[in-house]
Amino acid sequence: MTATPTPGPGPVAVVTGAGSGIGRAVARQMLAQGYRVALAGRREAQLLDTADGHPDALAVPCDVTVPDDVERLFAAVLHRWGRVDVLFNNAGVFGPAASVDDITLADWEATVAVNLTGSLLCAGAAVRAMKAQSPPGGRIINNGSISAHSPRPRTVAYAVTKHAMTGLTKSIELDGRAFGITCGQIDIGNTATEIMDTIGVGSGALQADGTRKVEPMFPVEDAARAVLMMAGMPPSASVGSVVITAAGMPFIGRG
């Protein structure tokens, strides 16, 4: 039997990778702003921690690399709320520290599976829901990276997937046009999350000249505010690209 969707005043958002980092910050700010939010991620305990008992949060364990998991995620959202207004395609991994000549095939495929294929699967499910709902339409926000513009040394898998994310974003925007579906990409540089510890930004990140440099970071809550700005734009506006970085990080110019 099909359940009657739970009514609510706020738009419905799906946030992948909601158990930590940028995804957690975005999900919490969306809940605070009146969104109804499905929290997706591999670890249920972390999703429940993000939700913190909020009545408009729905925690759905999901591995975005598994098609059946993705379909179950969106089925749960439609069962609960009857529509999808926003997808924040955020789940991702940094992958191995490796150049093209020494990365293993297994590491390459694992990084591509999460960062690119997972984003494709989630976007596909979201678009199908957005086309079928009444009124149709919605917004997809892909989490790219500064690496979509300028990669760090020894990050071939991560850099390639984030460059590919730009092609995915543009393709979704183009193909969704007739259905009121917009798609944009946010490229974030050096917001304070666990991944920054992985690459040593606070203690000394590898630079193009082989040296290491402590780089500035900015609060993850500020990155989340930029995502909410994109999500909250009216359907008449499409935000194609946003770049937000820590002030003074070595990105523009020569360092």
PDB file of C-alpha atoms in Angstrom:
ATOM      1  CA  MET A   1       0.000   0.000   0.000  1.00  0.00           C
ATOM      2  CA  THR A   2       1.306   3.471  -0.863  1.00  0.00           C
ATOM      3  CA  ALA A   3       1.611   5.710   2.172  1.00  0.00           C
ATOM      4  CA  THR A   4       0.287   9.241   2.194  1.00  0.00           C
ATOM      5  CA  PRO A   5       3.301  11.609   2.162  1.00  0.00           C
ATOM      6  CA  THR A   6       3.847  13.546   5.359  1.00  0.00           C
ATOM      7  CA  PRO A   7       2.830  17.188   4.788  1.00  0.00           C
ATOM      8  CA  GLY A   8       5.221  19.960   5.649  1.00  0.00           C
ATOM      9  CA  PRO A   9       5.867  23.571   4.742  1.00  0.00           C
ATOM     10  CA  GLY A  10       9.505  23.310   3.734  1.00  0.00           C
ATOM     11  CA  PRO A  11      11.123  22.015   0.552  1.00  0.00           C
ATOM     12  CA  VAL A  12      12.487  18.470   0.528  1.00  0.00           C
ATOM     13  CA  ALA A  13      16.240  18.014   0.225  1.00  0.00           C
ATOM     14  CA  VAL A  14      18.474  14.965  -0.071  1.00  0.00           C
ATOM     15  CA  VAL A  15      22.035  15.365   1.241  1.00  0.00           C
ATOM     16  CA  THR A  16      24.558  12.621   0.553  1.00  0.00           C
ATOM     17  CA  GLY A  17      27.611  12.242   2.731  1.00  0.00           C
ATOM     18  CA  ALA A  18      25.556  13.775   5.543  1.00  0.00           C
ATOM     19  CA  GLY A  19      27.339  11.974   8.358  1.00  0.00           C
ATOM     20  CA  SER A  20      30.295  14.354   8.549  1.00  0.00           C
ATOM     21  CA  GLY A  21      32.029  17.393   7.127  1.00  0.00           C
ATOM     22  CA  ILE A  22      30.328  19.597   4.563  1.00  0.00           C
ATOM     23  CA  GLY A  23      27.334  17.287   4.252  1.00  0.00           C
ATOM     24  CA  ARG A  24      26.646  17.412   7.978  1.00  0.00           C
ATOM     25  CA  ALA A  25      26.964  21.201   8.074  1.00  0.00           C
ATOM     26  CA  VAL A  26      24.647  21.625   5.078  1.00  0.00           C
ATOM     27  CA  ALA A  27      22.047  19.212   6.451  1.00  0.00           C
ATOM     28  CA  ARG A  28      21.952  20.927   9.836  1.00  0.00           C
ATOM     29  CA  GLN A  29      21.623  24.388   8.308  1.00  0.00           C
ATOM     30  CA  MET A  30      18.870  23.179   5.993  1.00  0.00           C
ATOM     31  CA  LEU A  31      16.952  21.727   8.933  1.00  0.00           C
ATOM     32  CA  ALA A  32      17.378  25.005  10.796  1.00  0.00           C
ATOM     33  CA  GLN A  33      15.966  26.862   7.776  1.00  0.00           C
ATOM     34  CA  GLY A  34      12.817  24.740   7.549  1.00  0.00           C
ATOM     35  CA  TYR A  35      13.834  22.147   4.968  1.00  0.00           C
ATOM     36  CA  ARG A  36      12.771  18.538   5.290  1.00  0.00           C
ATOM     37  CA  VAL A  37      16.049  16.674   4.858  1.00  0.00           C
ATOM     38  CA  ALA A  38      16.963  13.097   3.986  1.00  0.00           C
ATOM     39  CA  LEU A  39      20.416  12.335   5.381  1.00  0.00           C
ATOM     40  CA  ALA A  40      22.274   9.724   3.348  1.00  0.00           C
ATOM     41  CA  GLY A  41      25.547   8.027   4.184  1.00  0.00           C
ATOM     42  CA  ARG A  42      27.122   4.683   4.920  1.00  0.00           C
ATOM     43  CA  ARG A  43      27.144   4.930   8.733  1.00  0.00           C
ATOM     44  CA  GLU A  44      23.730   5.192  10.375  1.00  0.00           C
ATOM     45  CA  ALA A  45      25.088   6.284  13.767  1.00  0.00           C
ATOM     46  CA  GLN A  46      26.716   9.352  12.217  1.00  0.00           C
ATOM     47  CA  LEU A  47      23.548  10.207  10.303  1.00  0.00           C
ATOM     48  CA  LEU A  48      21.526  10.047  13.510  1.00  0.00           C
ATOM     49  CA  ASP A  49      24.085  12.294  15.173  1.00  0.00           C
ATOM     50  CA  THR A  50      23.663  14.814  12.350  1.00  0.00           C
ATOM     51  CA  ALA A  51      19.875  14.634  12.694  1.00  0.00           C
ATOM     52  CA  ASP A  52      20.030  15.114  16.475  1.00  0.00           C
ATOM     53  CA  GLY A  53      16.400  14.089  16.825  1.00  0.00           C
ATOM     54  CA  HIS A  54      15.033  16.739  14.453  1.00  0.00           C
ATOM     55  CA  PRO A  55      11.469  15.792  13.379  1.00  0.00           C
ATOM     56  CA  ASP A  56      12.087  16.817   9.766  1.00  0.00           C
ATOM     57  CA  ALA A  57      15.222  14.666   9.367  1.00  0.00           C
ATOM     58  CA  LEU A  58      15.164  11.228   7.767  1.00  0.00           C
ATOM     59  CA  ALA A  59      18.333   9.153   8.181  1.00  0.00           C
ATOM     60  CA  VAL A  60      18.791   6.612   5.379  1.00  0.00           C
ATOM     61  CA  PRO A  61      21.923   4.441   5.346  1.00  0.00           C
ATOM     62  CA  CYS A  62      23.123   4.357   1.743  1.00  0.00           C
ATOM     63  CA  ASP A  63      26.249   3.472  -0.205  1.00  0.00           C
ATOM     64  CA  VAL A  64      26.057   5.712  -3.276  1.00  0.00           C
ATOM     65  CA  THR A  65      28.116   3.242  -5.314  1.00  0.00           C
ATOM     66  CA  VAL A  66      25.355   0.614  -5.003  1.00  0.00           C
ATOM     67  CA  PRO A  67      22.431   1.242  -7.402  1.00  0.00           C
ATOM     68  CA  ASP A  68      19.903  -0.593  -5.218  1.00  0.00           C
ATOM     69  CA  ASP A  69      20.908   1.530  -2.207  1.00  0.00           C
ATOM     70  CA  VAL A  70      20.381   4.718  -4.189  1.00  0.00           C
ATOM     71  CA  GLU A  71      16.970   3.584  -5.400  1.00  0.00           C
ATOM     72  CA  ARG A  72      15.969   2.698  -1.822  1.00  0.00           C
ATOM     73  CA  LEU A  73      17.119   6.140  -0.654  1.00  0.00           C
ATOM     74  CA  PHE A  74      14.897   8.019  -3.085  1.00  0.00           C
ATOM     75  CA  ALA A  75      12.013   5.612  -2.585  1.00  0.00           C
ATOM     76  CA  ALA A  76      12.196   6.347   1.159  1.00  0.00           C
ATOM     77  CA  VAL A  77      12.145  10.087   0.503  1.00  0.00           C
ATOM     78  CA  LEU A  78       9.146   9.841  -1.824  1.00  0.00           C
ATOM     79  CA  HIS A  79       7.356   7.550   0.624  1.00  0.00           C
ATOM     80  CA  ARG A  80       7.876  10.062   3.442  1.00  0.00           C
ATOM     81  CA  TRP A  81       7.398  13.385   1.662  1.00  0.00           C
ATOM     82  CA  GLY A  82       6.187  12.728  -1.886  1.00  0.00           C
ATOM     83  CA  ARG A  83       8.761  14.822  -3.754  1.00  0.00           C
ATOM     84  CA  VAL A  84      12.415  15.893  -4.091  1.00  0.00           C
ATOM     85  CA  ASP A  85      13.167  19.597  -4.437  1.00  0.00           C
ATOM     86  CA  VAL A  86      16.934  19.654  -3.883  1.00  0.00           C
ATOM     87  CA  LEU A  87      19.766  17.132  -4.133  1.00  0.00           C
ATOM     88  CA  PHE A  88      23.132  18.073  -2.661  1.00  0.00           C
ATOM     89  CA  ASN A  89      25.401  15.534  -4.358  1.00  0.00           C
ATOM     90  CA  ASN A  90      28.156  15.640  -1.757  1.00  0.00           C
ATOM     91  CA  ALA A  91      29.414  12.128  -0.977  1.00  0.00           C
ATOM     92  CA  GLY A  92      33.063  11.763  -1.916  1.00  0.00           C
ATOM     93  CA  VAL A  93      36.515  10.516  -0.983  1.00  0.00           C
ATOM     94  CA  PHE A  94      39.943  12.051  -1.478  1.00  0.00           C
ATOM     95  CA  GLY A  95      41.451   8.822  -2.709  1.00  0.00           C
ATOM     96  CA  PRO A  96      45.108   7.811  -2.590  1.00  0.00           C
ATOM     97  CA  ALA A  97      48.120  10.096  -2.713  1.00  0.00           C
ATOM     98  CA  ALA A  98      49.390   8.929  -6.081  1.00  0.00           C
ATOM     99  CA  SER A  99      50.410  10.096  -9.533  1.00  0.00           C
ATOM    100  CA  VAL A 100      49.292   8.528 -12.790  1.00  0.00           C
ATOM    101  CA  ASP A 101      52.282   6.169 -12.936  1.00  0.00           C
ATOM    102  CA  ASP A 102      51.868   4.639  -9.495  1.00  0.00           C
ATOM    103  CA  ILE A 103      48.161   4.575  -8.667  1.00  0.00           C
ATOM    104  CA  THR A 104      46.715   1.079  -8.514  1.00  0.00           C
ATOM    105  CA  LEU A 105      43.720   0.188 -10.636  1.00  0.00           C
ATOM    106  CA  ALA A 106      41.791  -0.766  -7.501  1.00  0.00           C
ATOM    107  CA  ASP A 107      42.404   2.648  -5.904  1.00  0.00           C
ATOM    108  CA  TRP A 108      41.484   4.437  -9.133  1.00  0.00           C
ATOM    109  CA  GLU A 109      38.240   2.502  -9.535  1.00  0.00           C
ATOM    110  CA  ALA A 110      37.279   2.967  -5.878  1.00  0.00           C
ATOM    111  CA  THR A 111      37.686   6.740  -6.122  1.00  0.00           C
ATOM    112  CA  VAL A 112      35.782   6.966  -9.408  1.00  0.00           C
ATOM    113  CA  ALA A 113      33.002   4.768  -7.988  1.00  0.00           C
ATOM    114  CA  VAL A 114      32.248   7.154  -5.110  1.00  0.00           C
ATOM    115  CA  ASN A 115      33.044  10.561  -6.564  1.00  0.00           C
ATOM    116  CA  LEU A 116      31.708  10.145 -10.070  1.00  0.00           C
ATOM    117  CA  THR A 117      29.538   7.049 -10.457  1.00  0.00           C
ATOM    118  CA  GLY A 118      27.843   7.647  -7.109  1.00  0.00           C
ATOM    119  CA  SER A 119      27.045  11.215  -8.121  1.00  0.00           C
ATOM    120  CA  LEU A 120      25.656   9.984 -11.436  1.00  0.00           C
ATOM    121  CA  LEU A 121      23.427   7.410  -9.732  1.00  0.00           C
ATOM    122  CA  CYS A 122      22.043   9.916  -7.218  1.00  0.00           C
ATOM    123  CA  ALA A 123      21.474  12.558  -9.872  1.00  0.00           C
ATOM    124  CA  GLY A 124      19.674  10.050 -12.077  1.00  0.00           C
ATOM    125  CA  ALA A 125      17.315   9.026  -9.283  1.00  0.00           C
ATOM    126  CA  ALA A 126      16.700  12.668  -8.354  1.00  0.00           C
ATOM    127  CA  VAL A 127      15.946  13.663 -11.945  1.00  0.00           C
ATOM    128  CA  ARG A 128      13.463  10.812 -12.349  1.00  0.00           C
ATOM    129  CA  ALA A 129      11.659  11.966  -9.207  1.00  0.00           C
ATOM    130  CA  MET A 130      11.752  15.623 -10.238  1.00  0.00           C
ATOM    131  CA  LYS A 131      10.313  14.871 -13.685  1.00  0.00           C
ATOM    132  CA  ALA A 132       7.450  12.796 -12.271  1.00  0.00           C
ATOM    133  CA  GLN A 133       6.356  14.986  -9.363  1.00  0.00           C
ATOM    134  CA  SER A 134       3.730  17.706  -9.430  1.00  0.00           C
ATOM    135  CA  PRO A 135       4.737  20.406  -9.900  1.00  0.00           C
ATOM    136  CA  PRO A 136       7.808  19.054 -11.693  1.00  0.00           C
ATOM    137  CA  GLY A 137      11.297  20.473 -11.362  1.00  0.00           C
ATOM    138  CA  GLY A 138      13.999  20.834  -8.775  1.00  0.00           C
ATOM    139  CA  ARG A 139      17.616  21.712  -8.208  1.00  0.00           C
ATOM    140  CA  ILE A 140      20.761  19.583  -8.061  1.00  0.00           C
ATOM    141  CA  ILE A 141      23.930  20.943  -6.481  1.00  0.00           C
ATOM    142  CA  ASN A 142      27.109  18.984  -7.151  1.00  0.00           C
ATOM    143  CA  ASN A 143      30.013  19.319  -4.757  1.00  0.00           C
ATOM    144  CA  GLY A 144      33.061  19.739  -6.949  1.00  0.00           C
ATOM    145  CA  SER A 145      36.318  21.081  -5.548  1.00  0.00           C
ATOM    146  CA  ILE A 146      39.019  23.632  -6.167  1.00  0.00           C
ATOM    147  CA  SER A 147      40.691  20.581  -7.725  1.00  0.00           C
ATOM    148  CA  ALA A 148      38.164  20.920 -10.559  1.00  0.00           C
ATOM    149  CA  HIS A 149      40.167  24.031 -11.503  1.00  0.00           C
ATOM    150  CA  SER A 150      43.695  23.360 -10.249  1.00  0.00           C
ATOM    151  CA  PRO A 151      44.773  19.981  -8.834  1.00  0.00           C
ATOM    152  CA  ARG A 152      47.187  19.334  -6.017  1.00  0.00           C
ATOM    153  CA  PRO A 153      50.268  17.181  -6.657  1.00  0.00           C
ATOM    154  CA  ARG A 154      49.763  13.407  -6.487  1.00  0.00           C
ATOM    155  CA  THR A 155      45.971  13.505  -6.563  1.00  0.00           C
ATOM    156  CA  VAL A 156      45.261  12.100 -10.005  1.00  0.00           C
ATOM    157  CA  ALA A 157      42.123  10.137  -9.093  1.00  0.00           C
ATOM    158  CA  TYR A 158      40.539  12.928  -7.070  1.00  0.00           C
ATOM    159  CA  ALA A 159      41.447  15.638  -9.587  1.00  0.00           C
ATOM    160  CA  VAL A 160      40.095  13.698 -12.567  1.00  0.00           C
ATOM    161  CA  THR A 161      36.789  12.889 -10.850  1.00  0.00           C
ATOM    162  CA  LYS A 162      36.288  16.511  -9.838  1.00  0.00           C
ATOM    163  CA  HIS A 163      37.017  17.716 -13.370  1.00  0.00           C
ATOM    164  CA  ALA A 164      34.503  15.132 -14.584  1.00  0.00           C
ATOM    165  CA  MET A 165      31.959  16.463 -12.093  1.00  0.00           C
ATOM    166  CA  THR A 166      31.896  19.684 -14.103  1.00  0.00           C
ATOM    167  CA  GLY A 167      30.849  17.754 -17.208  1.00  0.00           C
ATOM    168  CA  LEU A 168      28.175  15.953 -15.208  1.00  0.00           C
ATOM    169  CA  THR A 169      26.871  19.270 -13.877  1.00  0.00           C
ATOM    170  CA  LYS A 170      26.610  20.832 -17.316  1.00  0.00           C
ATOM    171  CA  SER A 171      24.965  17.751 -18.807  1.00  0.00           C
ATOM    172  CA  ILE A 172      22.318  17.634 -16.069  1.00  0.00           C
ATOM    173  CA  GLU A 173      21.630  21.354 -16.459  1.00  0.00           C
ATOM    174  CA  LEU A 174      21.203  20.977 -20.213  1.00  0.00           C
ATOM    175  CA  ASP A 175      19.091  17.823 -20.153  1.00  0.00           C
ATOM    176  CA  GLY A 176      16.949  19.053 -17.263  1.00  0.00           C
ATOM    177  CA  ARG A 177      16.090  22.364 -18.871  1.00  0.00           C
ATOM    178  CA  ALA A 178      12.796  21.214 -20.387  1.00  0.00           C
ATOM    179  CA  PHE A 179      11.627  19.866 -17.027  1.00  0.00           C
ATOM    180  CA  GLY A 180      12.415  22.813 -14.750  1.00  0.00           C
ATOM    181  CA  ILE A 181      15.482  21.062 -13.325  1.00  0.00           C
ATOM    182  CA  THR A 182      18.586  23.153 -12.749  1.00  0.00           C
ATOM    183  CA  CYS A 183      22.054  21.968 -11.794  1.00  0.00           C
ATOM    184  CA  GLY A 184      25.031  23.876 -10.431  1.00  0.00           C
ATOM    185  CA  GLN A 185      28.413  23.089  -8.952  1.00  0.00           C
ATOM    186  CA  ILE A 186      30.084  24.449  -5.850  1.00  0.00           C
ATOM    187  CA  ASP A 187      33.876  24.279  -5.723  1.00  0.00           C
ATOM    188  CA  ILE A 188      35.143  24.625  -2.164  1.00  0.00           C
ATOM    189  CA  GLY A 189      38.737  25.229  -1.159  1.00  0.00           C
ATOM    190  CA  ASN A 190      40.136  24.571   2.308  1.00  0.00           C
ATOM    191  CA  THR A 191      37.061  24.486   4.489  1.00  0.00           C
ATOM    192  CA  ALA A 192      37.830  22.956   7.875  1.00  0.00           C
ATOM    193  CA  THR A 193      36.804  19.287   7.625  1.00  0.00           C
ATOM    194  CA  GLU A 194      38.398  15.913   8.276  1.00  0.00           C
ATOM    195  CA  ILE A 195      39.640  15.670   4.679  1.00  0.00           C
ATOM    196  CA  MET A 196      41.862  18.701   5.240  1.00  0.00           C
ATOM    197  CA  ASP A 197      43.643  16.788   7.993  1.00  0.00           C
ATOM    198  CA  THR A 198      44.159  13.932   5.531  1.00  0.00           C
ATOM    199  CA  ILE A 199      46.141  16.133   3.147  1.00  0.00           C
ATOM    200  CA  GLY A 200      47.880  18.144   5.860  1.00  0.00           C
ATOM    201  CA  VAL A 201      46.521  21.614   5.085  1.00  0.00           C
ATOM    202  CA  GLY A 202      46.843  22.697   8.708  1.00  0.00           C
ATOM    203  CA  SER A 203      50.306  21.222   9.195  1.00  0.00           C
ATOM    204  CA  GLY A 204      51.798  21.573   5.731  1.00  0.00           C
ATOM    205  CA  ALA A 205      50.206  20.630   2.407  1.00  0.00           C
ATOM    206  CA  LEU A 206      52.303  19.513  -0.555  1.00  0.00           C
ATOM    207  CA  GLN A 207      52.788  22.325  -3.089  1.00  0.00           C
ATOM    208  CA  ALA A 208      53.528  22.216  -6.817  1.00  0.00           C
ATOM    209  CA  ASP A 209      57.216  22.987  -6.230  1.00  0.00           C
ATOM    210  CA  GLY A 210      57.614  20.057  -3.836  1.00  0.00           C
ATOM    211  CA  THR A 211      57.626  22.130  -0.660  1.00  0.00           C
ATOM    212  CA  ARG A 212      55.021  21.953   2.087  1.00  0.00           C
ATOM    213  CA  LYS A 213      53.065  24.964   3.249  1.00  0.00           C
ATOM    214  CA  VAL A 214      50.563  25.568   6.026  1.00  0.00           C
ATOM    215  CA  GLU A 215      47.470  26.912   4.270  1.00  0.00           C
ATOM    216  CA  PRO A 216      44.570  28.946   5.675  1.00  0.00           C
ATOM    217  CA  MET A 217      41.184  27.320   6.251  1.00  0.00           C
ATOM    218  CA  PHE A 218      37.683  28.659   6.851  1.00  0.00           C
ATOM    219  CA  PRO A 219      34.743  27.329   8.889  1.00  0.00           C
ATOM    220  CA  VAL A 220      32.657  24.590   7.306  1.00  0.00           C
ATOM    221  CA  GLU A 221      29.506  26.442   8.378  1.00  0.00           C
ATOM    222  CA  ASP A 222      30.408  29.242   5.952  1.00  0.00           C
ATOM    223  CA  ALA A 223      30.749  26.739   3.104  1.00  0.00           C
ATOM    224  CA  ALA A 224      27.323  25.388   4.045  1.00  0.00           C
ATOM    225  CA  ARG A 225      25.851  28.885   3.834  1.00  0.00           C
ATOM    226  CA  ALA A 226      27.011  29.078   0.215  1.00  0.00           C
ATOM    227  CA  VAL A 227      25.263  25.784  -0.573  1.00  0.00           C
ATOM    228  CA  LEU A 228      22.067  27.068   1.036  1.00  0.00           C
ATOM    229  CA  MET A 229      22.283  30.220  -1.064  1.00  0.00           C
ATOM    230  CA  MET A 230      22.308  28.058  -4.192  1.00  0.00           C
ATOM    231  CA  ALA A 231      19.502  25.833  -2.895  1.00  0.00           C
ATOM    232  CA  GLY A 232      17.315  28.765  -1.953  1.00  0.00           C
ATOM    233  CA  MET A 233      17.350  30.559  -5.288  1.00  0.00           C
ATOM    234  CA  PRO A 234      13.965  30.739  -7.057  1.00  0.00           C
ATOM    235  CA  PRO A 235      13.255  28.276  -9.892  1.00  0.00           C
ATOM    236  CA  SER A 236      13.647  31.136 -12.369  1.00  0.00           C
ATOM    237  CA  ALA A 237      17.379  31.348 -11.570  1.00  0.00           C
ATOM    238  CA  SER A 238      20.094  28.796 -12.224  1.00  0.00           C
ATOM    239  CA  VAL A 239      23.363  29.119 -10.294  1.00  0.00           C
ATOM    240  CA  GLY A 240      25.814  27.325 -12.540  1.00  0.00           C
ATOM    241  CA  SER A 241      29.030  27.694 -10.600  1.00  0.00           C
ATOM    242  CA  VAL A 242      30.180  28.962  -7.215  1.00  0.00           C
ATOM    243  CA  VAL A 243      33.799  29.044  -6.018  1.00  0.00           C
ATOM    244  CA  ILE A 244      34.432  29.652  -2.325  1.00  0.00           C
ATOM    245  CA  THR A 245      37.856  29.380  -0.702  1.00  0.00           C
ATOM    246  CA  ALA A 246      39.702  30.274   2.442  1.00  0.00           C
ATOM    247  CA  ALA A 247      40.963  33.833   2.085  1.00  0.00           C
ATOM    248  CA  GLY A 248      44.610  33.763   1.117  1.00  0.00           C
ATOM    249  CA  MET A 249      44.863  30.099   0.155  1.00  0.00           C
ATOM    250  CA  PRO A 250      47.318  29.403  -2.697  1.00  0.00           C
ATOM    251  CA  PHE A 251      44.856  29.126  -5.580  1.00  0.00           C
ATOM    252  CA  ILE A 252      44.742  32.394  -7.529  1.00  0.00           C
ATOM    253  CA  GLY A 253      48.009  33.429  -9.119  1.00  0.00           C
ATOM    254  CA  ARG A 254      51.293  31.711  -8.303  1.00  0.00           C
ATOM    255  CA  GLY A 255      50.840  30.864  -4.633  1.00  0.00           C
TER     256      GLY A 255
END
